[in-house]
XYZ file of C-alpha atoms in Angstrom:
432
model
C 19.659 -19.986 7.522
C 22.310 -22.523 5.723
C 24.707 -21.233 3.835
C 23.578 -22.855 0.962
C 20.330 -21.112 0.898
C 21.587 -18.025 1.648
C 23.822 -18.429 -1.593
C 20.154 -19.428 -3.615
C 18.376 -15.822 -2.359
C 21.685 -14.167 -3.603
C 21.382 -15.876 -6.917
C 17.605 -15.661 -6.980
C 18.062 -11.647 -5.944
C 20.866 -10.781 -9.207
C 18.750 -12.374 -11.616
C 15.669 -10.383 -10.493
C 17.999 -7.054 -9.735
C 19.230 -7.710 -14.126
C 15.518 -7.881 -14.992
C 14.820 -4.619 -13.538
C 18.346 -2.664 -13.868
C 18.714 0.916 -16.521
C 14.579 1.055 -16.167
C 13.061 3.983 -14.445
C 9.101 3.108 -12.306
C 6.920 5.534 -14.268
C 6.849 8.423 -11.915
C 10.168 9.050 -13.509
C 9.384 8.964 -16.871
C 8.540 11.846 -18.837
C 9.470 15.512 -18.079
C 7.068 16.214 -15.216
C 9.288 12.962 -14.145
C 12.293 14.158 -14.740
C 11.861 17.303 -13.212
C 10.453 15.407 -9.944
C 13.500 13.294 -9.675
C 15.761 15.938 -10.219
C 14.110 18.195 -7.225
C 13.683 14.674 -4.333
C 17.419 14.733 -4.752
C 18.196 17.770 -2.754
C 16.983 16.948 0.705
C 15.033 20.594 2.099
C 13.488 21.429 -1.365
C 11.987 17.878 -1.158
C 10.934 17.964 2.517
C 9.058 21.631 1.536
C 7.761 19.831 -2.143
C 6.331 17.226 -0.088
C 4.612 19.435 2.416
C 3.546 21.696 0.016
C 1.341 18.582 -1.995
C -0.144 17.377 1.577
C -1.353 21.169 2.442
C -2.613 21.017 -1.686
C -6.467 20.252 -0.608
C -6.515 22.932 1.896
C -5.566 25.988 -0.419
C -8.740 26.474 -2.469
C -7.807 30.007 -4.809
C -4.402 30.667 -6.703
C -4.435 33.476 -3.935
C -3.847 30.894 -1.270
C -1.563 28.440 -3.136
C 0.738 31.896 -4.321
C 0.684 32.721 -0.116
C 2.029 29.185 0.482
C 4.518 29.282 -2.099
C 5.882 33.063 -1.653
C 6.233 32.012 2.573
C 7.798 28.760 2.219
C 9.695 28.743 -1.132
C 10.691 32.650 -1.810
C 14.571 31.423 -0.300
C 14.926 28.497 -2.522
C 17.871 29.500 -4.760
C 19.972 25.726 -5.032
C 21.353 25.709 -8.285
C 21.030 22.011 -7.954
C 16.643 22.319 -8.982
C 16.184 21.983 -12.172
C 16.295 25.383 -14.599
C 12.291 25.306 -15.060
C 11.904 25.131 -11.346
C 14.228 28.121 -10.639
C 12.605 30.122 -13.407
C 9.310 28.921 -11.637
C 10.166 29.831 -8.102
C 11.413 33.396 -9.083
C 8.230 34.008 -11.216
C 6.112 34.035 -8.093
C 7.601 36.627 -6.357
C 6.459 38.924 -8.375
C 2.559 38.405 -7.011
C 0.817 39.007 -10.458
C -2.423 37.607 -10.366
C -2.320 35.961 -13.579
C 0.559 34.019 -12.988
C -1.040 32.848 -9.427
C -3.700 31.840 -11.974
C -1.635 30.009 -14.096
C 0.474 28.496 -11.898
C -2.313 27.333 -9.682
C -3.715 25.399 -12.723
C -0.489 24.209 -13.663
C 0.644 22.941 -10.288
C -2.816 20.967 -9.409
C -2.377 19.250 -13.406
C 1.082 17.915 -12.825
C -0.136 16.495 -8.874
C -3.041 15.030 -10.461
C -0.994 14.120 -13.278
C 1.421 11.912 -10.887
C -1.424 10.599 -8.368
C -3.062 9.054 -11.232
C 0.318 6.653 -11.576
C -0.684 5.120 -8.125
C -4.433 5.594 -8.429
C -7.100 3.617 -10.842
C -9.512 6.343 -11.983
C -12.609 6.938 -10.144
C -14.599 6.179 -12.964
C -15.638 2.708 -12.620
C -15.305 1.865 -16.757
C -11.590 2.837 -17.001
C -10.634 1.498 -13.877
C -12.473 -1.977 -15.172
C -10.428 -1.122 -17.745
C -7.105 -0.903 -16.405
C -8.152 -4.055 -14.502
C -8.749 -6.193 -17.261
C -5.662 -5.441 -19.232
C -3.351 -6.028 -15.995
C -5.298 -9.437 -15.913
C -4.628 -10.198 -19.611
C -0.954 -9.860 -18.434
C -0.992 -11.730 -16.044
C -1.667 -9.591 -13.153
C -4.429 -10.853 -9.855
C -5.224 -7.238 -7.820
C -6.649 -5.787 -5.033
C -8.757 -2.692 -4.877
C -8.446 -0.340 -2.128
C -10.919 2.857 -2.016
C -8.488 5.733 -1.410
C -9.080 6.971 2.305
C -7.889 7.256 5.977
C -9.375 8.662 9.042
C -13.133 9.211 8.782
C -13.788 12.758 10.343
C -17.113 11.827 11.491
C -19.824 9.261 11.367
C -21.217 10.667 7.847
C -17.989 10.582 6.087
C -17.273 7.124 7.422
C -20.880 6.235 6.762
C -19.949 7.359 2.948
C -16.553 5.017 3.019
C -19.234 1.921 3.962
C -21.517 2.224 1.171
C -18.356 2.646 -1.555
C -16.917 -0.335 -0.678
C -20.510 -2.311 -0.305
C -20.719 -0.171 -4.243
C -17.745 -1.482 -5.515
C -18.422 -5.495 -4.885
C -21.830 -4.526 -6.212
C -20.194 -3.442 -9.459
C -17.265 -5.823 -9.238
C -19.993 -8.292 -9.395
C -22.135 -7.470 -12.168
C -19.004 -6.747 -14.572
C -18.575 -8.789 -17.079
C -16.383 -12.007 -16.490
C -12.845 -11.543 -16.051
C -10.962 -14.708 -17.171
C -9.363 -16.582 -14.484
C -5.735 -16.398 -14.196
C -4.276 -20.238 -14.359
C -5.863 -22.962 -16.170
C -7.001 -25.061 -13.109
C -10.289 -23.771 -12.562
C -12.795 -21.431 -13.997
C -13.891 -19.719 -11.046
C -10.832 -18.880 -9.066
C -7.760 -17.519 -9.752
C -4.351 -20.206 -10.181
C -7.073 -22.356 -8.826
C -7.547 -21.562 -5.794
C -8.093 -17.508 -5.159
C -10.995 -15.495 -5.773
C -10.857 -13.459 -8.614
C -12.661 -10.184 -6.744
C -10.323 -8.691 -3.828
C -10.739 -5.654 -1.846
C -8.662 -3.937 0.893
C -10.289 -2.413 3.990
C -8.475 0.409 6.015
C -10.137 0.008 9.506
C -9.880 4.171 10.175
C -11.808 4.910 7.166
C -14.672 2.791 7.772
C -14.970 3.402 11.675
C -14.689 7.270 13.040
C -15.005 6.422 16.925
C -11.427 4.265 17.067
C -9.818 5.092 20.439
C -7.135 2.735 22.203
C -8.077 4.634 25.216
C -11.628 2.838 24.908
C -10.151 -0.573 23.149
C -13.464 -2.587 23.901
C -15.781 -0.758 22.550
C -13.622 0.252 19.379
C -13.031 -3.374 18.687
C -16.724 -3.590 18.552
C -17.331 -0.877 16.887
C -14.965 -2.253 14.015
C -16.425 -5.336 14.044
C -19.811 -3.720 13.027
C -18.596 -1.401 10.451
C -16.599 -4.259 8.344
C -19.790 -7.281 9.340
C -21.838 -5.911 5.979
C -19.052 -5.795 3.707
C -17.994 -9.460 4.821
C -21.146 -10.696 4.460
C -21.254 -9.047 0.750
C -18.069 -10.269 0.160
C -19.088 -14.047 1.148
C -22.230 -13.488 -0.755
C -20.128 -13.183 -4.244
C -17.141 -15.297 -3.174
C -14.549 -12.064 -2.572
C -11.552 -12.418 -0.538
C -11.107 -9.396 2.074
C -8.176 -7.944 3.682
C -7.725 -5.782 6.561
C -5.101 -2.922 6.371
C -2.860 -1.965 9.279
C -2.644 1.961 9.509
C -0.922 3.728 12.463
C 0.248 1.630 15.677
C -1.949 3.169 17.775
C -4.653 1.471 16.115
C -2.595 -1.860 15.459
C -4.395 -3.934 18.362
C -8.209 -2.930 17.990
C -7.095 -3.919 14.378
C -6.090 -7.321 15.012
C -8.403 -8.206 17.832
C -11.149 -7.183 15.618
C -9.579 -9.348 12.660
C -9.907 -12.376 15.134
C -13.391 -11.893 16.581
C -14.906 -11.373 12.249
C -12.742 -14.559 11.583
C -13.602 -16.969 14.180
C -17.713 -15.873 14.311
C -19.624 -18.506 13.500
C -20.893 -16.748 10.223
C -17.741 -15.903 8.711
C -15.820 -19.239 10.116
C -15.914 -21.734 7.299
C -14.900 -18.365 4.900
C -11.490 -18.344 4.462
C -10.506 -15.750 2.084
C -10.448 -13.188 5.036
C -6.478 -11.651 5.746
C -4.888 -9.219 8.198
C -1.761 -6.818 6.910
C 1.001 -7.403 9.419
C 3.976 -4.301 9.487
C 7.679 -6.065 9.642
C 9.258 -2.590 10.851
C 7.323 -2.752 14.240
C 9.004 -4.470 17.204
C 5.817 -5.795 18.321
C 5.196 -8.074 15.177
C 7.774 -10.784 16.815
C 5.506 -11.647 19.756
C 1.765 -10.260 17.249
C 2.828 -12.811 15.009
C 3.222 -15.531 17.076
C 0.459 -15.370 18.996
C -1.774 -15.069 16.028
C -0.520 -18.186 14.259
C -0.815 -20.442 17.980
C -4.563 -18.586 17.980
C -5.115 -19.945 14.551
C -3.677 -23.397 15.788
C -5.444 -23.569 18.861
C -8.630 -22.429 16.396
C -8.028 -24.603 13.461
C -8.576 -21.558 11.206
C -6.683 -20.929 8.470
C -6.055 -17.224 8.163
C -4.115 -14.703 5.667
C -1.516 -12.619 6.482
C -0.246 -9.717 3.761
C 3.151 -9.070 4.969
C 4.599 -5.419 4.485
C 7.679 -3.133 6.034
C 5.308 -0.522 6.924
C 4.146 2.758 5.193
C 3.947 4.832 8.327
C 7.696 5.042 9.844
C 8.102 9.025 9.608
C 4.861 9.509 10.944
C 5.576 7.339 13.621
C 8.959 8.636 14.505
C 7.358 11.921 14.442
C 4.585 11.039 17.035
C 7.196 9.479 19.064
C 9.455 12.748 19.361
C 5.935 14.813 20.101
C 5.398 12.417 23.033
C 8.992 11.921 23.778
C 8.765 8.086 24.082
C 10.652 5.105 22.474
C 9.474 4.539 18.745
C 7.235 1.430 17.753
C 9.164 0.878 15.201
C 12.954 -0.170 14.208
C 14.592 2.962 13.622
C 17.773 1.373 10.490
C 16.106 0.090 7.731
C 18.299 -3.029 8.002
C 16.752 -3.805 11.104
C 13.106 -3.866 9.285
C 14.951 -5.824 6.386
C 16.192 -8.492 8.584
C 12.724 -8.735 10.943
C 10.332 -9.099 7.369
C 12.753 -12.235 6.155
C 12.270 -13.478 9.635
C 8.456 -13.175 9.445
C 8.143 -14.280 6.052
C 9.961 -17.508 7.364
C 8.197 -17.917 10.291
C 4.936 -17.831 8.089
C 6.293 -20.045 5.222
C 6.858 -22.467 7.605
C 3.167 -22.176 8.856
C 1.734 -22.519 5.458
C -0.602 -24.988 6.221
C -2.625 -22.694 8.619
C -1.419 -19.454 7.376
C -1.395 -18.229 4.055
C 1.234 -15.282 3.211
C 0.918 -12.793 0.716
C 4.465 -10.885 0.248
C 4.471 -7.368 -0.026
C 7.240 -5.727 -0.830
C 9.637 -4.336 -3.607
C 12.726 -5.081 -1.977
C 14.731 -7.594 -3.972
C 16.519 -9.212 -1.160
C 13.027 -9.750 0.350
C 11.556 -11.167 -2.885
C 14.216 -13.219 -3.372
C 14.759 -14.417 0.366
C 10.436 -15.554 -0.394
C 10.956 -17.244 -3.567
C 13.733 -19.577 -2.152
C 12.237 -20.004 1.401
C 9.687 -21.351 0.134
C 11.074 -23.959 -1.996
C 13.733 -24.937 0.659
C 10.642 -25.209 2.580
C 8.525 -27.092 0.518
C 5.814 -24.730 0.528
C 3.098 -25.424 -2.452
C 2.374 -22.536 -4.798
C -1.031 -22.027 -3.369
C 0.460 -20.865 -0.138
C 1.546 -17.661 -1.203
C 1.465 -14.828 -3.239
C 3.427 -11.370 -3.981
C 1.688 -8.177 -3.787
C 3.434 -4.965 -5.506
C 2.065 -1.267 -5.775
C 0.042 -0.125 -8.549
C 2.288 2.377 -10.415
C 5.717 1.168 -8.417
C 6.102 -2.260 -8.972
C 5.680 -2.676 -12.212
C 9.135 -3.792 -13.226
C 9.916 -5.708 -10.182
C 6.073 -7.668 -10.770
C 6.925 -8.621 -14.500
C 10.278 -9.784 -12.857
C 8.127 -12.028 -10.417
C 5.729 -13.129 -12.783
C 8.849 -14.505 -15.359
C 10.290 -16.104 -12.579
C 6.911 -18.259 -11.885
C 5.687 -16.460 -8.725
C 2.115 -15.334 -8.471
C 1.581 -11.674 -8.295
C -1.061 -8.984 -7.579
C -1.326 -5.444 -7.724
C -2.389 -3.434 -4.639
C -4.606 -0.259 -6.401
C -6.163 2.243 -4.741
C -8.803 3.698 -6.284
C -10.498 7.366 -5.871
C -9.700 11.246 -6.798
C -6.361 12.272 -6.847
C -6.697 15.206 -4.177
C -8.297 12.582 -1.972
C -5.251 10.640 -2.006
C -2.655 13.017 -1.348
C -1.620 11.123 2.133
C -0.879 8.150 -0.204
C 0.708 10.341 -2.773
C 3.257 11.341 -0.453
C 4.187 7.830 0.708
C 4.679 6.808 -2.338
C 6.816 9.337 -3.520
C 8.626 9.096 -0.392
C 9.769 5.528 -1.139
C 10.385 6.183 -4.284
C 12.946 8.972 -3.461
C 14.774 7.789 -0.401
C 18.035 6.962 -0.480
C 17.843 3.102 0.402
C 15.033 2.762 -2.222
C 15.647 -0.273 -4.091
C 12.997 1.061 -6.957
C 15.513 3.785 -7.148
């Protein structure tokens, strides 16, 4: 990198860092907000907060929920938590049933209250709704159905037929206008205006790297009628990376869909590649020369990674070496090197940057110019109910820019409720 572009993505990063500074994402705003912040700032009330919300689904009766709380919260006594919390905590000692009652009721309100931040409503209206009015403002998005690891063939079964559902009903909506002024049909002219985002583990039940054939090809079959939908009402598709132990079936099944004969002259078909893995180097690489050597043009939605505890976690369990960097600046430094690498690919590969990180954005906006790349190349992707103020920030500055939204019930999406508030809250956050 020259120094003279290095001093642009500086530049480029303190204008963006002004448009965002003294302005709080909305999971801080109001007093349930308030209160949150306040308690992710001491470290073991947050790790118990957080573990508390996961195990949420699985206590059904204020009985259970008072259990939970009364075994792993009767210690708390950091003067640091907020008065309301302290008065809360000491409240359920006392075992009454009516305030297991109450604060049963209370407790699921405020987590539904902060999933729906990062969730579009189930109901298909509002979130067609909430849709339409980020489009009048200049927002493209994706819609993801909230849901990971299909217990089951059923369940996954279930996943199928809501995302088949939703471009059914994404189709017959009424007409969205088209973002740009170059064509009618297609977003700044040249992407479709319908986008969905698959997450392989939801949609196929029988993944197992221990039996990578026949997972690949189970995959393959699970995401075939959705494509085929998708093609059939000109939607553009992407395939989510989850864990690392499904990260290969993921990709090899990515290039079997994209190079069939059926799906090959289809282009609006992309793979999410994670930055913070120490694979992704040699992944990346071989899946541009593959597109070469193919002459396909594939997508590639670039992202840190959402899954580093759980992988550090799995990598203690098994005592073996992480999959992933283990400094953040390591994962910084590795997406600005992939985001080059596919910049400078842009005629076979088109990148879609996702990430809040400032640096990153910034590093995007001016490789690409130094690089010549053409604003149809690429795109920025930011979280429904995070990236807000860093999207508007984007959008000022000329970039393109689309929201990532899952969509489902909030107790559904408690695993995704927890990452989220997990970036939010840690320490390097640059939303923080």
């Amino acid at each position: 990198m020259t120094e003279e572009l290095e001093r642009k993505i500086k530049g480029q990063g303190k204008r963006l860092l002004a448009a965002v500074s003294n302005k709080k994402p909305p999971i801080f705003q109001g007093l349930s907000g308030r209160i949150l912040e306040r308690c992710m700032r001491n470290v073991s009330f947050k790790t118990e907060i957080l573990r508390f919300i996961e195990n949420l689904p699985r206590l059904t009766t204020p009985e259970t929920t008072m259990q939970y709380l009364n075994h792993h919260f009767r210690e708390q006594r950091n003067q640091s938590l907020p008065w309301l919390v302290r008065l809360f905590l000491r409240a359920i000692r006392y075992n009454n049933k009516l305030i297991a009652i109450m604060a049963d009721k209370f407790i699921r309100a405020e987590t539904k209250k902060i999933a729906r931040i990062f969730l579009l409503n189930n109901d298909s209206e509002t979130a067609r709704k909430t849709v339409k009015k980020m489009r009048r403002e200049g927002f493209a998005c994706t819609i993801d159905i909230i849901g990971e690891s299909a217990v089951g063939e059923k369940e996954a079964a279930t996943y199928r037929r809501l995302y088949y559902l939703l471009l059914t009903q994404l189709e017959t909506a009424p007409p969205w206008k088209t973002l740009g002024n170059s064509d009618p049909n297609l977003d700044w002219g040249y992407a479709p205006k319908i986008n969905i985002a698959l997450k392989p583990s939801s949609l196929c039940s029988t993944l197992d790297p221990n039996d990578f054939e026949k997972s690949v090809e189970s995959l393959c079959r699970c995401v075939e009628p959705i494509l085929l939908k998708a093609m059939e009402i000109k939607a553009f598709v992407w395939i989510d990376m989850e864990q690392y132990r499904f990260k290969d079936i993921t990709i090899e099944a990515y290039r079997r869909l994209r190079a069939d004969s059926v799906f090959r002259d289809w282009p609006h078909f992309g793979i999410a590649i994670q930055s913070y893995l120490r694979d992704t180097d040699r992944d990346l690489s071989n899946l541009l020369n593959w597109a070469h050597d193919k002459y396909l043009p594939i997508a590639i939605r670039l992202v840190k990674g959402a899954y580093w505890d759980y992988e550090m976690d799995a990598a203690r369990r098994t005592t073996t070496n992480p999959p992933v960097y283990t400094r953040k600046a390591e994962s910084d430094a590795a997406f600005e090197r992939h985001a080059s690498i596919i910049l400078d690919n842009h005629k076979i590969c088109y990148l879609a940057c996702a990430s809040h990180n400032i640096r990153s954005i910034a590093a995007v906006i001016e490789m690409a110019e130094y690089l010549s790349v053409p604003k149809e190349r690429y795109e920025f992707q930011v979280l429904y109910g995070m990236g807000e103020l860093i999207g508007t920030a984007i959008l000022r500055a000329g970039g393109h820019v689309r929201f990532y939204c899952p969509l489902g019930k909030p107790l559904a999406g408690i695993a995704y409720l927890v990452r989220r508030i997990l970036e939010n809250t840690a320490s390097e956050s640059i939303i923080r």
